Amino acid sequence: MRSVVDAQVMISSAPEVRRVLCTLVRMASEDGIDADLVRFLIAEQFPQWSDLPVQPVEKQGWDNRTFRLGETLAVRLPSADGYVDGLIREERTLATLGPQLHVAVPRVVATGAPSAAFGRPWSVRPWIEGRTLASVAPGDRVSAITGLADALAELQACSTADGAWAGYTSAYRGCHVSVLGEGVQRALNDLPQELADGCRALWRTAVTTVWSDPPVWIHGDVSPGNVLYDDAGRLVALIDFGQTCVGDPACDLAFAWLSCTGHERGAFRDRLAVSDDTWIRGAAWALWKALISSEETMATTYGRDRLTVIRDVAALIRRD
């Protein structure tokens, strides 16, 4: 593969060689998007950056693959065709929201076109330095989490005039939580009876509530890996806006159950000042995520034990 990358100088002058190289890169990348593919794409479409080193980030997302490009840039590529719409809507969303927010968000500086080597659009963005919530010192976590609540409140206050509506391309984030009902009902059958009864009580209550205020912006994927802090635990940036849309903000509240202790959860709710109904729907979103996720995913992605999250949610509604 190294010989293919080293031969990139020939791309612009020899169409036959270009086709062969594209085929070789595509074959070498059949098992995943790798750094060699990114180097090829940069040389092909943005030669001004072709001398910069490319390194994958340590923790990759599901929808997209991200690579460092030198010290100040990053490359983001959809991992499958189904995630292309999310990338496109994310670019439009960032252009709309970026100027309205005080917290940093990603900014697209160049968009790569689909090619023979990689058949999906992709983008180059400035690299945002920061630490995830998992790296924040225990004594700084409450202030870090309330800082996130402030950023979500600011996001909800942004003008929705050019916003994308919630739906299929937002993975139903921003929609009413009842859209997830079939999966929840099926997964509850695998829980112990008493725990399942508590979850059903929570779910039944949640689906009878509705967001009746004007729709607002929601992030759609509030998780520890998408929130960046400095060394002192101060919020630096929100990232990964692929599911951001306009709708019901309850899905963003799932973070309070998936990633927060009881004390942190209370501070988060107080800072956002959400209604009881919205809070219950947020818990229902968290229930869905915990039910469909493995123990490992819950621990590594959200930072809490799966059954603990389910128990916390099940205890929210008091039963006779």
mmCIF file of C-alpha atoms in Angstrom:
data_model
loop_
_atom_site.group_PDB
_atom_site.id
_atom_site.type_symbol
_atom_site.label_atom_id
_atom_site.label_comp_id
_atom_site.label_asym_id
_atom_site.label_seq_id
_atom_site.Cartn_x
_atom_site.Cartn_y
_atom_site.Cartn_z
ATOM 1 C CA MET A 1 0.000 0.000 0.000
ATOM 2 C CA ARG A 2 2.882 2.367 0.720
ATOM 3 C CA SER A 3 3.986 2.197 -2.922
ATOM 4 C CA VAL A 4 0.509 3.275 -4.017
ATOM 5 C CA VAL A 5 0.577 6.320 -1.774
ATOM 6 C CA ASP A 6 4.112 7.259 -2.824
ATOM 7 C CA ALA A 7 3.027 7.182 -6.454
ATOM 8 C CA GLN A 8 0.405 9.901 -5.991
ATOM 9 C CA VAL A 9 2.599 12.406 -7.855
ATOM 10 C CA MET A 10 1.600 10.610 -11.055
ATOM 11 C CA ILE A 11 -2.147 11.049 -10.576
ATOM 12 C CA SER A 12 -2.706 14.344 -12.359
ATOM 13 C CA SER A 13 -0.599 13.528 -15.451
ATOM 14 C CA ALA A 14 -1.552 9.941 -16.281
ATOM 15 C CA PRO A 15 -5.289 9.034 -16.441
ATOM 16 C CA GLU A 16 -4.546 5.310 -16.794
ATOM 17 C CA VAL A 17 -2.315 5.331 -13.736
ATOM 18 C CA ARG A 18 -4.968 7.314 -11.878
ATOM 19 C CA ARG A 19 -7.593 4.642 -12.549
ATOM 20 C CA VAL A 20 -5.237 1.859 -11.458
ATOM 21 C CA LEU A 21 -4.296 3.686 -8.259
ATOM 22 C CA CYS A 22 -7.929 4.344 -7.413
ATOM 23 C CA THR A 23 -8.700 0.652 -7.843
ATOM 24 C CA LEU A 24 -5.771 -0.361 -5.633
ATOM 25 C CA VAL A 25 -6.740 2.089 -2.898
ATOM 26 C CA ARG A 26 -10.340 0.898 -2.987
ATOM 27 C CA MET A 27 -9.233 -2.742 -2.726
ATOM 28 C CA ALA A 28 -6.884 -1.952 0.157
ATOM 29 C CA SER A 29 -9.709 -0.242 2.012
ATOM 30 C CA GLU A 30 -12.402 -2.917 1.634
ATOM 31 C CA ASP A 31 -12.158 -3.777 5.324
ATOM 32 C CA GLY A 32 -12.447 -0.155 6.477
ATOM 33 C CA ILE A 33 -11.533 3.446 5.869
ATOM 34 C CA ASP A 34 -7.857 3.808 6.704
ATOM 35 C CA ALA A 35 -5.133 6.447 6.801
ATOM 36 C CA ASP A 36 -3.740 5.425 3.391
ATOM 37 C CA LEU A 37 -7.108 6.067 1.782
ATOM 38 C CA VAL A 38 -7.296 9.487 3.427
ATOM 39 C CA ARG A 39 -3.775 10.352 2.203
ATOM 40 C CA PHE A 40 -4.810 9.360 -1.307
ATOM 41 C CA LEU A 41 -7.979 11.460 -1.205
ATOM 42 C CA ILE A 42 -6.139 14.499 0.099
ATOM 43 C CA ALA A 43 -3.494 14.206 -2.624
ATOM 44 C CA GLU A 44 -6.207 13.705 -5.223
ATOM 45 C CA GLN A 45 -8.445 16.624 -4.295
ATOM 46 C CA PHE A 46 -6.542 18.943 -1.946
ATOM 47 C CA PRO A 47 -2.868 18.694 -2.901
ATOM 48 C CA GLN A 48 -2.032 21.784 -0.839
ATOM 49 C CA TRP A 49 -2.345 19.537 2.235
ATOM 50 C CA SER A 50 -0.741 16.400 0.774
ATOM 51 C CA ASP A 51 2.469 16.801 2.791
ATOM 52 C CA LEU A 52 0.607 16.770 6.129
ATOM 53 C CA PRO A 53 0.658 13.560 8.220
ATOM 54 C CA VAL A 54 -2.588 11.582 8.594
ATOM 55 C CA GLN A 55 -3.455 9.697 11.766
ATOM 56 C CA PRO A 56 -6.766 8.116 12.888
ATOM 57 C CA VAL A 57 -8.247 9.528 16.084
ATOM 58 C CA GLU A 58 -8.146 7.202 19.056
ATOM 59 C CA LYS A 59 -11.904 6.765 19.464
ATOM 60 C CA GLN A 60 -13.965 6.494 16.300
ATOM 61 C CA GLY A 61 -17.682 7.103 15.934
ATOM 62 C CA TRP A 62 -20.154 4.741 14.288
ATOM 63 C CA ASP A 63 -21.478 6.958 11.486
ATOM 64 C CA ASN A 64 -18.185 8.571 10.480
ATOM 65 C CA ARG A 65 -14.446 7.963 10.592
ATOM 66 C CA THR A 66 -12.206 10.835 11.666
ATOM 67 C CA PHE A 67 -8.510 11.392 11.018
ATOM 68 C CA ARG A 68 -6.057 14.061 12.111
ATOM 69 C CA LEU A 69 -4.574 15.966 9.185
ATOM 70 C CA GLY A 70 -1.466 17.662 10.456
ATOM 71 C CA GLU A 71 -1.775 19.616 13.690
ATOM 72 C CA THR A 72 -4.726 21.855 12.857
ATOM 73 C CA LEU A 73 -7.092 19.928 10.552
ATOM 74 C CA ALA A 74 -9.277 16.817 10.613
ATOM 75 C CA VAL A 75 -10.878 14.688 7.887
ATOM 76 C CA ARG A 76 -14.346 13.216 8.391
ATOM 77 C CA LEU A 77 -15.723 10.447 6.158
ATOM 78 C CA PRO A 78 -19.101 8.628 6.300
ATOM 79 C CA SER A 79 -18.576 4.966 7.160
ATOM 80 C CA ALA A 80 -21.457 3.752 4.945
ATOM 81 C CA ASP A 81 -23.773 5.088 2.246
ATOM 82 C CA GLY A 82 -26.616 5.440 4.740
ATOM 83 C CA TYR A 83 -24.694 8.096 6.654
ATOM 84 C CA VAL A 84 -24.102 10.429 3.721
ATOM 85 C CA ASP A 85 -27.337 12.359 4.293
ATOM 86 C CA GLY A 86 -26.236 12.939 7.869
ATOM 87 C CA LEU A 87 -22.921 14.405 6.717
ATOM 88 C CA ILE A 88 -24.647 16.723 4.256
ATOM 89 C CA ARG A 89 -27.193 17.927 6.799
ATOM 90 C CA GLU A 90 -24.420 18.354 9.360
ATOM 91 C CA GLU A 91 -22.508 20.718 7.063
ATOM 92 C CA ARG A 92 -25.643 22.803 6.500
ATOM 93 C CA THR A 93 -26.468 22.777 10.207
ATOM 94 C CA LEU A 94 -23.001 23.924 11.227
ATOM 95 C CA ALA A 95 -23.148 26.792 8.748
ATOM 96 C CA THR A 96 -26.484 27.860 10.286
ATOM 97 C CA LEU A 97 -25.686 27.383 13.977
ATOM 98 C CA GLY A 98 -22.002 28.235 14.150
ATOM 99 C CA PRO A 99 -22.463 32.031 14.095
ATOM 100 C CA GLN A 100 -25.243 31.841 16.719
ATOM 101 C CA LEU A 101 -23.350 29.896 19.394
ATOM 102 C CA HIS A 102 -20.677 30.985 21.849
ATOM 103 C CA VAL A 103 -19.348 27.459 22.337
ATOM 104 C CA ALA A 104 -17.111 26.194 19.557
ATOM 105 C CA VAL A 105 -18.572 23.793 16.987
ATOM 106 C CA PRO A 106 -16.903 22.147 13.976
ATOM 107 C CA ARG A 107 -16.498 24.233 10.831
ATOM 108 C CA VAL A 108 -16.164 22.808 7.327
ATOM 109 C CA VAL A 109 -13.251 24.323 5.406
ATOM 110 C CA ALA A 110 -13.373 22.001 2.388
ATOM 111 C CA THR A 111 -15.731 19.339 1.036
ATOM 112 C CA GLY A 112 -14.346 16.343 -0.813
ATOM 113 C CA ALA A 113 -16.301 15.001 -3.784
ATOM 114 C CA PRO A 114 -17.153 11.320 -4.332
ATOM 115 C CA SER A 115 -14.524 9.655 -6.506
ATOM 116 C CA ALA A 116 -13.437 6.259 -7.784
ATOM 117 C CA ALA A 117 -11.402 5.763 -4.610
ATOM 118 C CA PHE A 118 -14.198 6.732 -2.222
ATOM 119 C CA GLY A 119 -17.744 7.034 -3.496
ATOM 120 C CA ARG A 120 -19.119 9.349 -0.806
ATOM 121 C CA PRO A 121 -18.671 13.043 -0.028
ATOM 122 C CA TRP A 122 -16.351 13.860 2.872
ATOM 123 C CA SER A 123 -15.045 16.973 4.573
ATOM 124 C CA VAL A 124 -12.015 18.712 6.042
ATOM 125 C CA ARG A 125 -12.456 20.703 9.248
ATOM 126 C CA PRO A 126 -10.299 22.488 11.791
ATOM 127 C CA TRP A 127 -9.178 20.185 14.596
ATOM 128 C CA ILE A 128 -10.703 21.194 17.946
ATOM 129 C CA GLU A 129 -8.469 20.366 20.884
ATOM 130 C CA GLY A 130 -10.168 19.195 24.058
ATOM 131 C CA ARG A 131 -10.793 16.407 26.535
ATOM 132 C CA THR A 132 -13.933 14.311 26.809
ATOM 133 C CA LEU A 133 -16.066 14.158 29.944
ATOM 134 C CA ALA A 134 -14.399 10.885 30.934
ATOM 135 C CA SER A 135 -11.144 12.805 31.390
ATOM 136 C CA VAL A 136 -12.612 15.537 33.586
ATOM 137 C CA ALA A 137 -11.514 15.340 37.236
ATOM 138 C CA PRO A 138 -14.252 14.037 39.569
ATOM 139 C CA GLY A 139 -14.359 17.329 41.468
ATOM 140 C CA ASP A 140 -14.971 19.262 38.245
ATOM 141 C CA ARG A 141 -17.707 17.068 36.796
ATOM 142 C CA VAL A 142 -20.726 18.954 38.145
ATOM 143 C CA SER A 143 -19.534 22.288 36.779
ATOM 144 C CA ALA A 144 -18.610 20.556 33.506
ATOM 145 C CA ILE A 145 -22.089 19.060 33.208
ATOM 146 C CA THR A 146 -23.866 22.310 34.059
ATOM 147 C CA GLY A 147 -21.682 24.003 31.440
ATOM 148 C CA LEU A 148 -23.081 21.526 28.923
ATOM 149 C CA ALA A 149 -26.615 22.351 30.101
ATOM 150 C CA ASP A 150 -25.919 26.045 29.442
ATOM 151 C CA ALA A 151 -24.735 25.221 25.917
ATOM 152 C CA LEU A 152 -27.860 23.156 25.222
ATOM 153 C CA ALA A 153 -30.031 26.003 26.491
ATOM 154 C CA GLU A 154 -28.247 28.358 24.086
ATOM 155 C CA LEU A 155 -28.726 25.865 21.277
ATOM 156 C CA GLN A 156 -32.456 25.653 22.007
ATOM 157 C CA ALA A 157 -32.668 29.457 21.852
ATOM 158 C CA CYS A 158 -31.209 29.669 18.321
ATOM 159 C CA SER A 159 -33.450 30.634 15.426
ATOM 160 C CA THR A 160 -34.994 27.571 13.777
ATOM 161 C CA ALA A 161 -35.789 29.349 10.505
ATOM 162 C CA ASP A 162 -33.291 27.335 8.427
ATOM 163 C CA GLY A 163 -33.333 24.182 10.532
ATOM 164 C CA ALA A 164 -33.785 20.640 9.285
ATOM 165 C CA TRP A 165 -36.843 18.944 10.770
ATOM 166 C CA ALA A 166 -36.585 15.794 12.842
ATOM 167 C CA GLY A 167 -37.196 12.509 11.047
ATOM 168 C CA TYR A 168 -35.514 9.587 9.359
ATOM 169 C CA THR A 169 -32.244 11.387 8.542
ATOM 170 C CA SER A 170 -31.885 12.533 12.161
ATOM 171 C CA ALA A 171 -32.345 8.907 13.282
ATOM 172 C CA TYR A 172 -35.646 10.167 14.743
ATOM 173 C CA ARG A 173 -33.886 12.390 17.274
ATOM 174 C CA GLY A 174 -36.223 15.288 17.906
ATOM 175 C CA CYS A 175 -39.286 13.137 17.204
ATOM 176 C CA HIS A 176 -41.751 11.979 19.845
ATOM 177 C CA VAL A 177 -40.264 9.129 21.873
ATOM 178 C CA SER A 178 -43.174 6.829 20.946
ATOM 179 C CA VAL A 179 -41.433 6.256 17.593
ATOM 180 C CA LEU A 180 -39.152 3.866 19.510
ATOM 181 C CA GLY A 181 -41.966 1.929 21.166
ATOM 182 C CA GLU A 182 -41.725 -1.337 19.253
ATOM 183 C CA GLY A 183 -38.055 -1.851 20.112
ATOM 184 C CA VAL A 184 -38.621 -0.953 23.761
ATOM 185 C CA GLN A 185 -41.564 -3.311 24.106
ATOM 186 C CA ARG A 186 -39.580 -6.181 22.658
ATOM 187 C CA ALA A 187 -36.476 -5.547 24.803
ATOM 188 C CA LEU A 188 -38.440 -5.264 28.047
ATOM 189 C CA ASN A 189 -39.329 -8.940 27.790
ATOM 190 C CA ASP A 190 -35.704 -9.769 28.596
ATOM 191 C CA LEU A 191 -35.684 -7.905 31.942
ATOM 192 C CA PRO A 192 -36.595 -9.307 35.369
ATOM 193 C CA GLN A 193 -40.317 -8.852 35.985
ATOM 194 C CA GLU A 194 -40.138 -6.174 38.664
ATOM 195 C CA LEU A 195 -37.643 -4.101 36.712
ATOM 196 C CA ALA A 196 -39.648 -4.489 33.520
ATOM 197 C CA ASP A 197 -42.816 -3.343 35.321
ATOM 198 C CA GLY A 198 -41.099 -0.144 36.449
ATOM 199 C CA CYS A 199 -39.850 0.529 32.936
ATOM 200 C CA ARG A 200 -43.301 -0.054 31.470
ATOM 201 C CA ALA A 201 -44.784 2.413 33.957
ATOM 202 C CA LEU A 202 -42.213 4.998 32.905
ATOM 203 C CA TRP A 203 -42.831 4.335 29.222
ATOM 204 C CA ARG A 204 -46.611 4.518 29.504
ATOM 205 C CA THR A 205 -46.323 7.868 31.254
ATOM 206 C CA ALA A 206 -43.791 9.220 28.771
ATOM 207 C CA VAL A 207 -45.834 8.453 25.657
ATOM 208 C CA THR A 208 -48.862 10.332 27.052
ATOM 209 C CA THR A 209 -46.832 13.569 27.181
ATOM 210 C CA VAL A 210 -45.953 15.817 24.273
ATOM 211 C CA TRP A 211 -43.788 18.856 23.534
ATOM 212 C CA SER A 212 -46.330 21.634 23.024
ATOM 213 C CA ASP A 213 -43.966 24.609 22.798
ATOM 214 C CA PRO A 214 -42.449 25.759 19.489
ATOM 215 C CA PRO A 215 -39.885 23.264 18.198
ATOM 216 C CA VAL A 216 -36.288 23.994 19.115
ATOM 217 C CA TRP A 217 -32.823 22.957 17.998
ATOM 218 C CA ILE A 218 -31.583 19.698 19.519
ATOM 219 C CA HIS A 219 -28.091 18.222 19.267
ATOM 220 C CA GLY A 220 -29.324 14.647 18.912
ATOM 221 C CA ASP A 221 -26.220 12.827 20.125
ATOM 222 C CA VAL A 222 -25.236 14.276 23.500
ATOM 223 C CA SER A 223 -22.695 11.808 24.863
ATOM 224 C CA PRO A 224 -19.378 12.128 26.713
ATOM 225 C CA GLY A 225 -17.369 11.722 23.518
ATOM 226 C CA ASN A 226 -19.139 14.601 21.759
ATOM 227 C CA VAL A 227 -18.520 17.199 24.453
ATOM 228 C CA LEU A 228 -15.016 18.654 24.810
ATOM 229 C CA TYR A 229 -13.486 20.362 27.851
ATOM 230 C CA ASP A 230 -10.230 22.059 28.740
ATOM 231 C CA ASP A 231 -7.914 20.871 31.508
ATOM 232 C CA ALA A 232 -9.954 22.759 34.115
ATOM 233 C CA GLY A 233 -13.245 21.126 33.086
ATOM 234 C CA ARG A 234 -14.585 24.171 31.239
ATOM 235 C CA LEU A 235 -16.665 23.457 28.142
ATOM 236 C CA VAL A 236 -14.693 24.001 24.941
ATOM 237 C CA ALA A 237 -16.842 22.600 22.143
ATOM 238 C CA LEU A 238 -19.763 20.487 21.007
ATOM 239 C CA ILE A 239 -19.016 18.137 18.122
ATOM 240 C CA ASP A 240 -20.796 15.554 15.937
ATOM 241 C CA PHE A 241 -23.877 17.373 14.646
ATOM 242 C CA GLY A 242 -24.961 14.634 12.234
ATOM 243 C CA GLN A 243 -28.304 14.107 13.996
ATOM 244 C CA THR A 244 -28.941 17.738 14.918
ATOM 245 C CA CYS A 245 -32.384 18.956 13.930
ATOM 246 C CA VAL A 246 -35.447 20.960 14.993
ATOM 247 C CA GLY A 247 -38.030 19.254 17.181
ATOM 248 C CA ASP A 248 -38.657 17.979 20.716
ATOM 249 C CA PRO A 249 -35.540 18.458 22.926
ATOM 250 C CA ALA A 250 -36.296 15.446 25.155
ATOM 251 C CA CYS A 251 -33.764 13.191 23.415
ATOM 252 C CA ASP A 252 -30.893 15.431 24.571
ATOM 253 C CA LEU A 253 -31.932 14.828 28.186
ATOM 254 C CA ALA A 254 -31.116 11.122 27.907
ATOM 255 C CA PHE A 255 -27.521 12.148 28.676
ATOM 256 C CA ALA A 256 -28.553 12.904 32.264
ATOM 257 C CA TRP A 257 -29.426 9.243 32.802
ATOM 258 C CA LEU A 258 -26.886 7.573 30.547
ATOM 259 C CA SER A 259 -23.815 9.466 31.770
ATOM 260 C CA CYS A 260 -24.609 11.224 35.069
ATOM 261 C CA THR A 261 -24.836 10.202 38.708
ATOM 262 C CA GLY A 262 -27.950 11.207 40.642
ATOM 263 C CA HIS A 263 -26.327 14.389 41.969
ATOM 264 C CA GLU A 264 -24.992 15.367 38.541
ATOM 265 C CA ARG A 265 -28.377 14.631 37.003
ATOM 266 C CA GLY A 266 -30.126 16.962 39.412
ATOM 267 C CA ALA A 267 -27.666 19.778 38.668
ATOM 268 C CA PHE A 268 -28.129 19.248 34.927
ATOM 269 C CA ARG A 269 -31.915 19.381 35.192
ATOM 270 C CA ASP A 270 -31.924 22.444 37.443
ATOM 271 C CA ARG A 271 -29.686 24.320 35.020
ATOM 272 C CA LEU A 272 -31.888 23.537 32.027
ATOM 273 C CA ALA A 273 -35.139 24.094 33.957
ATOM 274 C CA VAL A 274 -37.090 21.533 31.923
ATOM 275 C CA SER A 275 -40.709 20.583 32.564
ATOM 276 C CA ASP A 276 -41.648 17.332 34.274
ATOM 277 C CA ASP A 277 -43.141 15.956 31.063
ATOM 278 C CA THR A 278 -40.011 16.670 29.024
ATOM 279 C CA TRP A 279 -37.837 15.170 31.746
ATOM 280 C CA ILE A 280 -39.885 11.958 31.687
ATOM 281 C CA ARG A 281 -39.586 11.694 27.904
ATOM 282 C CA GLY A 282 -35.839 12.193 28.268
ATOM 283 C CA ALA A 283 -35.737 9.272 30.679
ATOM 284 C CA ALA A 284 -37.685 7.207 28.149
ATOM 285 C CA TRP A 285 -35.064 8.002 25.491
ATOM 286 C CA ALA A 286 -32.381 6.844 27.930
ATOM 287 C CA LEU A 287 -34.338 3.651 28.591
ATOM 288 C CA TRP A 288 -34.449 2.879 24.883
ATOM 289 C CA LYS A 289 -30.716 3.461 24.485
ATOM 290 C CA ALA A 290 -29.838 1.310 27.501
ATOM 291 C CA LEU A 291 -32.132 -1.506 26.378
ATOM 292 C CA ILE A 292 -30.633 -1.729 22.881
ATOM 293 C CA SER A 293 -26.988 -1.303 23.977
ATOM 294 C CA SER A 294 -24.558 -3.893 25.261
ATOM 295 C CA GLU A 295 -22.871 -3.674 28.644
ATOM 296 C CA GLU A 296 -19.604 -2.800 26.912
ATOM 297 C CA THR A 297 -21.162 -0.033 24.815
ATOM 298 C CA MET A 298 -22.818 1.524 27.834
ATOM 299 C CA ALA A 299 -19.595 1.492 29.814
ATOM 300 C CA THR A 300 -17.261 2.713 27.084
ATOM 301 C CA THR A 301 -19.574 5.151 25.270
ATOM 302 C CA TYR A 302 -21.732 6.534 28.067
ATOM 303 C CA GLY A 303 -19.725 5.782 31.194
ATOM 304 C CA ARG A 304 -22.350 4.012 33.303
ATOM 305 C CA ASP A 305 -23.452 0.455 33.992
ATOM 306 C CA ARG A 306 -26.362 -0.627 31.783
ATOM 307 C CA LEU A 307 -28.542 -2.159 34.504
ATOM 308 C CA THR A 308 -27.905 0.799 36.822
ATOM 309 C CA VAL A 309 -29.248 3.150 34.165
ATOM 310 C CA ILE A 310 -32.313 0.965 33.648
ATOM 311 C CA ARG A 311 -32.951 0.797 37.409
ATOM 312 C CA ASP A 312 -32.645 4.585 37.741
ATOM 313 C CA VAL A 313 -35.130 5.120 34.932
ATOM 314 C CA ALA A 314 -37.535 2.475 36.289
ATOM 315 C CA ALA A 315 -37.590 4.219 39.671
ATOM 316 C CA LEU A 316 -38.624 7.599 38.222
ATOM 317 C CA ILE A 317 -42.354 6.827 38.203
ATOM 318 C CA ARG A 318 -43.778 5.786 41.538
ATOM 319 C CA ARG A 319 -46.079 2.794 41.281
ATOM 320 C CA ASP A 320 -48.836 1.838 43.695
#
